[in-house]
XYZ file of C-alpha atoms in Angstrom:
83
model
C 87.759 35.292 130.390
C 87.086 38.045 132.951
C 83.925 36.470 134.262
C 82.972 37.823 137.672
C 80.861 40.204 139.729
C 82.451 43.359 138.288
C 82.138 42.159 134.696
C 79.049 39.971 134.341
C 79.769 38.958 130.760
C 82.556 36.616 129.743
C 84.963 37.477 126.915
C 85.223 34.795 124.268
C 88.799 33.542 123.889
C 88.507 33.526 120.098
C 87.610 37.238 120.143
C 90.529 37.965 122.457
C 92.934 36.115 120.128
C 91.555 38.112 117.185
C 92.213 41.369 119.075
C 95.822 40.313 119.716
C 96.292 39.470 116.040
C 94.711 42.757 114.902
C 97.073 44.706 117.148
C 100.136 42.852 115.894
C 99.109 43.342 112.258
C 98.312 47.044 112.564
C 100.332 49.486 110.459
C 100.736 51.539 113.622
C 103.380 49.950 115.821
C 101.172 49.066 118.760
C 102.781 47.170 121.593
C 99.902 46.704 124.051
C 96.273 45.619 124.059
C 93.996 47.076 126.733
C 90.742 45.273 127.397
C 88.085 47.785 128.463
C 84.692 47.042 129.988
C 81.956 49.399 128.747
C 79.250 49.317 131.429
C 76.704 51.124 129.247
C 77.016 48.690 126.339
C 77.791 45.790 128.705
C 80.556 44.621 126.429
C 84.332 44.443 126.199
C 86.192 46.670 123.760
C 89.847 46.601 122.692
C 92.119 49.617 122.705
C 95.716 49.596 121.572
C 98.658 51.548 122.961
C 102.128 52.181 121.607
C 103.775 52.891 124.977
C 103.408 51.271 128.348
C 103.083 54.704 129.975
C 99.910 55.347 127.964
C 98.200 52.448 129.697
C 98.385 54.104 133.070
C 96.100 56.895 131.879
C 93.463 54.190 132.252
C 94.344 53.287 135.848
C 91.727 50.716 136.862
C 91.605 52.028 140.414
C 91.632 55.785 139.817
C 90.617 56.714 136.275
C 87.504 54.703 135.587
C 84.889 56.983 134.078
C 81.950 55.081 135.456
C 81.169 53.907 131.952
C 84.508 52.425 130.913
C 87.072 50.697 133.055
C 90.311 48.904 132.332
C 90.045 45.178 132.877
C 93.528 44.092 131.791
C 96.470 45.020 129.583
C 98.612 42.623 127.554
C 101.859 42.789 125.644
C 100.838 41.991 122.062
C 103.928 39.947 121.283
C 104.591 37.945 124.423
C 100.855 37.804 125.216
C 101.731 38.278 128.884
C 99.362 40.182 131.112
C 100.927 43.349 132.487
C 97.901 44.709 134.394
């Protein structure tokens, strides 16, 4: 997943599925999984959000820090990609 020029490392599907499951099983009522690319570590990291509005603080076109950038966001329950 997410293999390309901007993100030279692929994300293992098993890891992605584990992130979805961890978000669904959290005691905090998360609704969304954000997949972040950390350019310094050259790795993907998960972040979880309760509200859809919180995702847009990580706008992939405007808010990238240079080190971290939003790759995609998913609804934890429908597993549909929203960004």
